[in-house]
Short mmCIF file of C-alpha atoms and ligand atoms in Angstrom, two decimals:
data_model
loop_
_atom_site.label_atom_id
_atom_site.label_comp_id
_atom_site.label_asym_id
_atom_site.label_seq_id
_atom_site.Cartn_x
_atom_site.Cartn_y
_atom_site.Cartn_z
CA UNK H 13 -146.50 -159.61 -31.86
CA UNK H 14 -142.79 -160.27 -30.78
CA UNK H 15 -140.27 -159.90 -33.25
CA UNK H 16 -137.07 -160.31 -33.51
CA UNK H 17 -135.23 -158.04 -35.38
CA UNK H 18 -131.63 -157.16 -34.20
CA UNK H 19 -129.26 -159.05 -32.15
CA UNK H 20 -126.66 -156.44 -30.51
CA UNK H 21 -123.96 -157.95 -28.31
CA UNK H 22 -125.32 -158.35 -25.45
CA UNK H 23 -128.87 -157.84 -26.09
CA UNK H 24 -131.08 -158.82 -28.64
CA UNK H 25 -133.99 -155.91 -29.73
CA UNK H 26 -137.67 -156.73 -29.98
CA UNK H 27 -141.00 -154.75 -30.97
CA UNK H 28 -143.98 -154.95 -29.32
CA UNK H 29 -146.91 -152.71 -30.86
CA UNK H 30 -149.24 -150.62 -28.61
CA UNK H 31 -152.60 -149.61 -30.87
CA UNK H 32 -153.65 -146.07 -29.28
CA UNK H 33 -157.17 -144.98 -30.24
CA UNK H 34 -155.32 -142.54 -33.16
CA UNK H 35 -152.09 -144.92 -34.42
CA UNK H 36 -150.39 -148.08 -33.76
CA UNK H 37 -147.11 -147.34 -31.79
CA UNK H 38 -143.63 -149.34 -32.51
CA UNK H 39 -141.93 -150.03 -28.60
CA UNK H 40 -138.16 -150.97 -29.47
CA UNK H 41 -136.73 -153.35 -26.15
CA UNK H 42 -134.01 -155.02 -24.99
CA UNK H 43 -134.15 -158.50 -23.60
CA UNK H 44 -130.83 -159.53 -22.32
CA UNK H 45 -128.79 -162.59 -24.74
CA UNK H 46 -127.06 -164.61 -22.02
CA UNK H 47 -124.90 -167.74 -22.81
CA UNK H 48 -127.71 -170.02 -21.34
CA UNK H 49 -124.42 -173.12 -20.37
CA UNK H 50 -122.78 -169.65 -18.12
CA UNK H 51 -123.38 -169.80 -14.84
CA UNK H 52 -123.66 -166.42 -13.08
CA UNK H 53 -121.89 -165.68 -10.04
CA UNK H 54 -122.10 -162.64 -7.70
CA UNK H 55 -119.94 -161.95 -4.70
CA UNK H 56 -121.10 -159.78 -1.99
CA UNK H 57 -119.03 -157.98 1.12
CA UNK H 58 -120.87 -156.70 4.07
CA UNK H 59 -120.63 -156.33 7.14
CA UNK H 60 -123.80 -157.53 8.18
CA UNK H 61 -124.33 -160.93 5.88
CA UNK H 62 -127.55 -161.93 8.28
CA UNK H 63 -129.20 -159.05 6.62
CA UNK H 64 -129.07 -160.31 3.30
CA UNK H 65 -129.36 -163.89 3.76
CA UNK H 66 -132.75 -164.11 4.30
CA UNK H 67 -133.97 -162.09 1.00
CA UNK H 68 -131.94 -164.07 -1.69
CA UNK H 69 -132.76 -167.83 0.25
CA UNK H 70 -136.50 -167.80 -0.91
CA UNK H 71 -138.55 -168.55 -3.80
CA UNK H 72 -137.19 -167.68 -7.44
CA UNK H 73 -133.92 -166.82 -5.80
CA UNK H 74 -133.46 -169.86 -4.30
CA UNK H 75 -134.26 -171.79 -7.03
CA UNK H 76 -132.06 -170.19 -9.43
CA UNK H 77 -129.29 -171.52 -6.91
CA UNK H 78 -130.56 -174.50 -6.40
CA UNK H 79 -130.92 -175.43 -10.31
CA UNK H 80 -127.32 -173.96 -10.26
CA UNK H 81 -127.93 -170.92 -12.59
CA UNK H 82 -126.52 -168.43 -9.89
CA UNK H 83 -124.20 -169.04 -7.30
CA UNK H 84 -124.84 -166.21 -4.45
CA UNK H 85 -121.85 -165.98 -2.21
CA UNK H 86 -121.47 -163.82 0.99
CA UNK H 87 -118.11 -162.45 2.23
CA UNK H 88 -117.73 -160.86 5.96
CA UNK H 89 -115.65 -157.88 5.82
CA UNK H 90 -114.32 -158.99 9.05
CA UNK H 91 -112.56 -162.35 7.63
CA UNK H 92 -110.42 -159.40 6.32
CA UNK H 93 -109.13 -157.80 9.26
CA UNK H 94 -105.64 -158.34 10.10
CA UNK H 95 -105.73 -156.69 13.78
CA UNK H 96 -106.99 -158.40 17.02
CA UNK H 97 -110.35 -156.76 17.21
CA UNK H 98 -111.27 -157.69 13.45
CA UNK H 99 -111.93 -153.90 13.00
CA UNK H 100 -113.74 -152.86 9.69
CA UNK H 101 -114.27 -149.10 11.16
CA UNK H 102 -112.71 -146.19 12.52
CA UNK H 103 -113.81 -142.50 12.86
CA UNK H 104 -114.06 -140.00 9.97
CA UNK H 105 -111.66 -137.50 9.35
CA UNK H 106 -113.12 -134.17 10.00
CA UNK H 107 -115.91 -132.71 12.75
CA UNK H 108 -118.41 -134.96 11.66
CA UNK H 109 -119.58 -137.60 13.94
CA UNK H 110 -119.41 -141.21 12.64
CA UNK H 111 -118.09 -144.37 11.66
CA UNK H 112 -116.62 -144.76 8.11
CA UNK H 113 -116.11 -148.58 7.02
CA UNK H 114 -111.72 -148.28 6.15
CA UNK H 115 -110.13 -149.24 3.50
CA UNK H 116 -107.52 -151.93 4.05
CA UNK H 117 -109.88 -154.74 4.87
CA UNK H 118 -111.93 -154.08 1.60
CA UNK H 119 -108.83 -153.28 -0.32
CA UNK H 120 -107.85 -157.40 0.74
CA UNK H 121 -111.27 -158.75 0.25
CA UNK H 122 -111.42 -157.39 -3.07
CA UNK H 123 -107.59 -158.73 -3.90
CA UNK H 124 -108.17 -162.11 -2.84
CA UNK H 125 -111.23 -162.15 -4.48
CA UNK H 126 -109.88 -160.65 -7.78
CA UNK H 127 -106.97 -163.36 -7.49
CA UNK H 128 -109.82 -166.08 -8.19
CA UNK H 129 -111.39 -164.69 -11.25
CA UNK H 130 -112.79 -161.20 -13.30
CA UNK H 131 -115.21 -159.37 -12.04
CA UNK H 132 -117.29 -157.93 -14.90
CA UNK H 133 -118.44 -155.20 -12.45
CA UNK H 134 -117.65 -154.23 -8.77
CA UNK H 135 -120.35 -152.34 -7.49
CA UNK H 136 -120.67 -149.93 -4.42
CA UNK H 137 -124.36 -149.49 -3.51
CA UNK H 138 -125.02 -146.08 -2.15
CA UNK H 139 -127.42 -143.25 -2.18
CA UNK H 140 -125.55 -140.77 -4.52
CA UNK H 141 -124.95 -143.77 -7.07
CA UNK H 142 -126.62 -144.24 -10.58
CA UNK H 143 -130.58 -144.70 -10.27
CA UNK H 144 -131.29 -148.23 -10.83
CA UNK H 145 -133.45 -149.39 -13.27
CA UNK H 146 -134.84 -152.36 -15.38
CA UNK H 147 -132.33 -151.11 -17.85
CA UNK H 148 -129.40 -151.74 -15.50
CA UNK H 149 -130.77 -154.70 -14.03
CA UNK H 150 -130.73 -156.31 -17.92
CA UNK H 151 -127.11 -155.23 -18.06
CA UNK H 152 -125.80 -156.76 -14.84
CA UNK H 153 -127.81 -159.95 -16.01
CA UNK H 154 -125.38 -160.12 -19.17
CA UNK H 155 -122.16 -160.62 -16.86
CA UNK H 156 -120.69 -163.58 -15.43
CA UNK H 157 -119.08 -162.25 -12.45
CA UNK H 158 -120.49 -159.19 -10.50
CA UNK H 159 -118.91 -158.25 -6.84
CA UNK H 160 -121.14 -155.83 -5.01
CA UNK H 161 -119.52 -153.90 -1.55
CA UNK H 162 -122.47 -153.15 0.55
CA UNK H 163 -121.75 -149.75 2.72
CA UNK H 164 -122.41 -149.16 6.57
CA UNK H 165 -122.28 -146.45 8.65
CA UNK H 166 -121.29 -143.34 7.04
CA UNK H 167 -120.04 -145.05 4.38
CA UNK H 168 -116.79 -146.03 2.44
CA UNK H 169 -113.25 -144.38 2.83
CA UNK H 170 -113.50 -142.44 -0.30
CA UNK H 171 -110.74 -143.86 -1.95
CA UNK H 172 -112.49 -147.11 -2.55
CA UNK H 173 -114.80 -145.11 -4.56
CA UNK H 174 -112.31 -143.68 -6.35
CA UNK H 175 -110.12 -146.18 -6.94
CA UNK H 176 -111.23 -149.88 -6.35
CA UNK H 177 -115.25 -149.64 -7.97
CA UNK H 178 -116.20 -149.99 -11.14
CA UNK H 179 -119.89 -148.96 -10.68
CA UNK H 180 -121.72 -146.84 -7.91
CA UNK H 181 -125.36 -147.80 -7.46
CA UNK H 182 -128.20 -146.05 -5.60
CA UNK H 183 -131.86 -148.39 -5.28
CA UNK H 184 -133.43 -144.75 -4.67
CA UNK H 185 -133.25 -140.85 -3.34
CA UNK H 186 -133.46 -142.34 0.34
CA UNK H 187 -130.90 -143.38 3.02
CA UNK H 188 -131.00 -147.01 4.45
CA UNK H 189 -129.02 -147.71 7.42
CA UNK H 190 -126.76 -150.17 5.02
CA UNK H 191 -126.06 -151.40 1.32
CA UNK H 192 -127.28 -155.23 2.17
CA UNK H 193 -130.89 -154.07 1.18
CA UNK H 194 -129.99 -152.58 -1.92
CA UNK H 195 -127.68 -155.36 -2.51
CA UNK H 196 -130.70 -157.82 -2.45
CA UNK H 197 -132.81 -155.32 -4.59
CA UNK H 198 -130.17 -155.42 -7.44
CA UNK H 199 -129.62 -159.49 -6.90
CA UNK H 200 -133.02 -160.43 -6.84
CA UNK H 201 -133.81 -158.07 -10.02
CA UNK H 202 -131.00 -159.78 -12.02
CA UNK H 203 -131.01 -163.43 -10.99
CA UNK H 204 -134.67 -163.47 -12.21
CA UNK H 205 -133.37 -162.41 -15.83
CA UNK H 206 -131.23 -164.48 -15.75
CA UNK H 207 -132.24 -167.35 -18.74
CA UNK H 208 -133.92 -170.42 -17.16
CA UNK H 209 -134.37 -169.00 -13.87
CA UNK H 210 -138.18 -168.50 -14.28
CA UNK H 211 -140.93 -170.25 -15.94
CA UNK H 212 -142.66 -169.07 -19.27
CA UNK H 213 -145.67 -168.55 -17.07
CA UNK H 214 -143.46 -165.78 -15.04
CA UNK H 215 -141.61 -165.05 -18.16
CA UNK H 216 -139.91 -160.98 -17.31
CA UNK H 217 -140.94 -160.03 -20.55
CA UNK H 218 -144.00 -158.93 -19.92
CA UNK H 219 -142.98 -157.14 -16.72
CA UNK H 220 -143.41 -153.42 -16.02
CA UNK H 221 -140.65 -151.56 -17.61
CA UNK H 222 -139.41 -154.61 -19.88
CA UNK H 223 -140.89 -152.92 -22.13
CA UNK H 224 -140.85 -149.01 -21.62
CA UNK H 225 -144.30 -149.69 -20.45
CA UNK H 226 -146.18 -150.77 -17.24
CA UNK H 227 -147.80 -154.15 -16.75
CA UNK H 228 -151.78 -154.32 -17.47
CA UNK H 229 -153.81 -155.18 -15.16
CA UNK H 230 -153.75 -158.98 -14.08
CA UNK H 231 -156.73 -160.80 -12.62
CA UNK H 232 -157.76 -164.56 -11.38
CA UNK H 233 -160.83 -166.66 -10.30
CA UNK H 234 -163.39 -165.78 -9.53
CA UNK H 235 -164.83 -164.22 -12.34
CA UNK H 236 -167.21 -161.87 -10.12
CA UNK H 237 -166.58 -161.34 -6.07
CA UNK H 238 -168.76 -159.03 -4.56
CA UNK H 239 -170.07 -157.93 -7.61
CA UNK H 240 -167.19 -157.24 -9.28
CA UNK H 241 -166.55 -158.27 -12.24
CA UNK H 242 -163.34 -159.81 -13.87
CA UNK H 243 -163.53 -157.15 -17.94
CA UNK H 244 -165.45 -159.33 -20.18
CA UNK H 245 -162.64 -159.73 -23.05
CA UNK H 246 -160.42 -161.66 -20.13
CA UNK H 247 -163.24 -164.69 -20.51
CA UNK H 248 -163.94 -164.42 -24.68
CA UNK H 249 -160.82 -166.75 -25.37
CA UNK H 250 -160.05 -164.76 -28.30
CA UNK H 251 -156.06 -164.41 -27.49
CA UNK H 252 -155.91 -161.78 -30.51
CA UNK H 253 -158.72 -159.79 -28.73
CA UNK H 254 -156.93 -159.88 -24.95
CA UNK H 255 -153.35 -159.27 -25.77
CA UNK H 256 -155.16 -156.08 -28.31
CA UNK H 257 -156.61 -154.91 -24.62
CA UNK H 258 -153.52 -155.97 -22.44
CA UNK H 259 -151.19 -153.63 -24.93
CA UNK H 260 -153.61 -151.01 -24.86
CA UNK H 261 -154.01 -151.20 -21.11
CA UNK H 262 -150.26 -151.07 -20.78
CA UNK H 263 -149.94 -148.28 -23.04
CA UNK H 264 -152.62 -146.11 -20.93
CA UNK H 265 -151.70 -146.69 -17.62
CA UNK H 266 -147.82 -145.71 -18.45
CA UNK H 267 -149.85 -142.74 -20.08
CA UNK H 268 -151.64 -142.34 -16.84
CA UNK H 269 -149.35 -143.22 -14.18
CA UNK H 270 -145.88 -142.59 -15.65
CA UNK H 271 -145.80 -140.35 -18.85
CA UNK H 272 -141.63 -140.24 -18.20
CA UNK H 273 -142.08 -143.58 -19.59
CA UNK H 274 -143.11 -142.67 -23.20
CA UNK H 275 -141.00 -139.81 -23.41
CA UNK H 276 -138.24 -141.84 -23.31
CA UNK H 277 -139.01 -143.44 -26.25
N1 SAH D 308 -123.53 -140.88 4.51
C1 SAH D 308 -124.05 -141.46 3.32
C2 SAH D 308 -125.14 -142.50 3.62
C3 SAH D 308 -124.62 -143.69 4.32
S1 SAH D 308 -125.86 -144.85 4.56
C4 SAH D 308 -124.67 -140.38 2.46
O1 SAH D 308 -125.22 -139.45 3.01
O2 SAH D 308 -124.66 -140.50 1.23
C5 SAH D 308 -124.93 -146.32 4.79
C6 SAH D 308 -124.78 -147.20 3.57
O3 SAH D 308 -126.05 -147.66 3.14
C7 SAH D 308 -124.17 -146.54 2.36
O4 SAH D 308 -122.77 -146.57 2.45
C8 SAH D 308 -124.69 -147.39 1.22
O5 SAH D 308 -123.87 -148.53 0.99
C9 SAH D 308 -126.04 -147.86 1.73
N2 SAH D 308 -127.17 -147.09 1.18
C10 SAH D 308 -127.92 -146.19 1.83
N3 SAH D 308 -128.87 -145.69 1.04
C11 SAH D 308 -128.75 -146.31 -0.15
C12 SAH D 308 -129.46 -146.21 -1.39
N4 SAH D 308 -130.47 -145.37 -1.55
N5 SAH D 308 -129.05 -146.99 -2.40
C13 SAH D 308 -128.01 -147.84 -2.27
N6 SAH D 308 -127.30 -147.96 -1.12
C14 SAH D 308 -127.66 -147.21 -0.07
#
């Protein structure tokens, strides 16, 4: 089924095989190859850490810290400040009315930071950013240090973005009110990549999009509620048989729901 057939650098390509009712399709994907003894650690500035404690301290998340896999570490912007007010805004330039988060308290966040190791990638969530996707999220799982600048406001003084960043990240064609959500999007999408930090049972591989495809259909006891019924080949116990029917499920459903997805291919 799974087979391993080229190791790049960072990742290493498999090939899973879909049978359609006409031919038997070849999916190349990338599973990230992580130095399992490197631990991963990701910085994050905000100005509103409360906002993203409570999304990376649960579950899978937690554990990955706990196991010491990850280390998660939140930085107030404010602990930069120099001035008596600990002020991390000021007005934009312009007619516009709002708040724009400056520059010299990120510039010595990042520079004290950078002082204490690499970062491997210093990210600035925000809505005109690169779309996010599985694809990225394997990527970011291959570093060892990642810092990630959450936004507010308006935004960032420009000139972070064009000179401090190395990356510019948007979770989706909406606006949030900050980056500390889309911070904890990307996080929690990469720690759980991240080798060891879930079970076999949970194993990402056979995630939607792992695989240019979408999941199929998952289902649990009871066999029949309300007269539903659980698709017979689920309870044969022919393994052969039910992966055959998972691919194929997979394959239709991406037909179905996301065509985008085979195109790609
Ligand atoms: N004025 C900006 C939006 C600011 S929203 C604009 O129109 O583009 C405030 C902050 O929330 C941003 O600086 C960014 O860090 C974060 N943010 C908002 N929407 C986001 C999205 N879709 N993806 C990632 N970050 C986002």
């Amino acid at each position: 089924m799974v087979d391993l057939s080229c190791k790049c650098n960072f990742f290493v390509k498999q090939q899973s095989y879909a049978s359609t009712s006409k031919n038997l399709k070849i999916y190349n994907f990338f599973v990230p190859l992580r130095d399992k003894a490197r631990r991963m650690r990701i910085d994050i500035i905000t100005v509103l850490p409360e906002l993203i404690e409570s999304p990376l301290s649960h579950s899978i998340i937690k554990r990955a810290q706990k196991k010491g896999l990850v280390s998660i570490n939140l930085h107030h912007l404010r602990d930069f400040t120099t001035d008596k007010h600990r002020t991390v805004d000021d007005y934009a330039f312009g007619p516009d009315a709002g708040m724009v988060l400056k520059i010299e308290p990120i510039y010595m966040a990042f520079e004290k930071l950078q002082s204490e190791r690499h970062y491997d990638e210093i990210i600035y969530t925000s809505p005109d950013g690169e779309p996010y996707t599985q694809k990225l999220a394997n990527y970011l799982s291959t570093k060892e240090n990642i810092l990630i600048l959450c936004g507010h406001y308006k935004g960032v003084d420009h000139r972070v973005r064009e000179h401090l960043i190395t990356r510019e990240i948007s979770i989706g064609d909406y606006v949030l009110s900050g980056g500390e959500l889309a911070a904890a999007v990307i996080v929690d999408s990469v720690v759980r990549l991240v080798p060891g930090v879930l079970s076999d049972e949970t194993s990402a591989l056979t995630d939607s999009f792992q695989d240019g495809l979408l999941a199929p259909p998952v289902y649990t006891r009871p066999a029949e509620f309300n007269g539903w019924k659980v698709p017979d080949i689920l309870l044969s116990g022919n393994f052969k048989e039910i992966e055959k029917w998972q691919m194929e499920q997979a394959y239709q459903r991406t037909k179905r729901l996301r065509p985008n997805l085979l195109k790609d291919e």
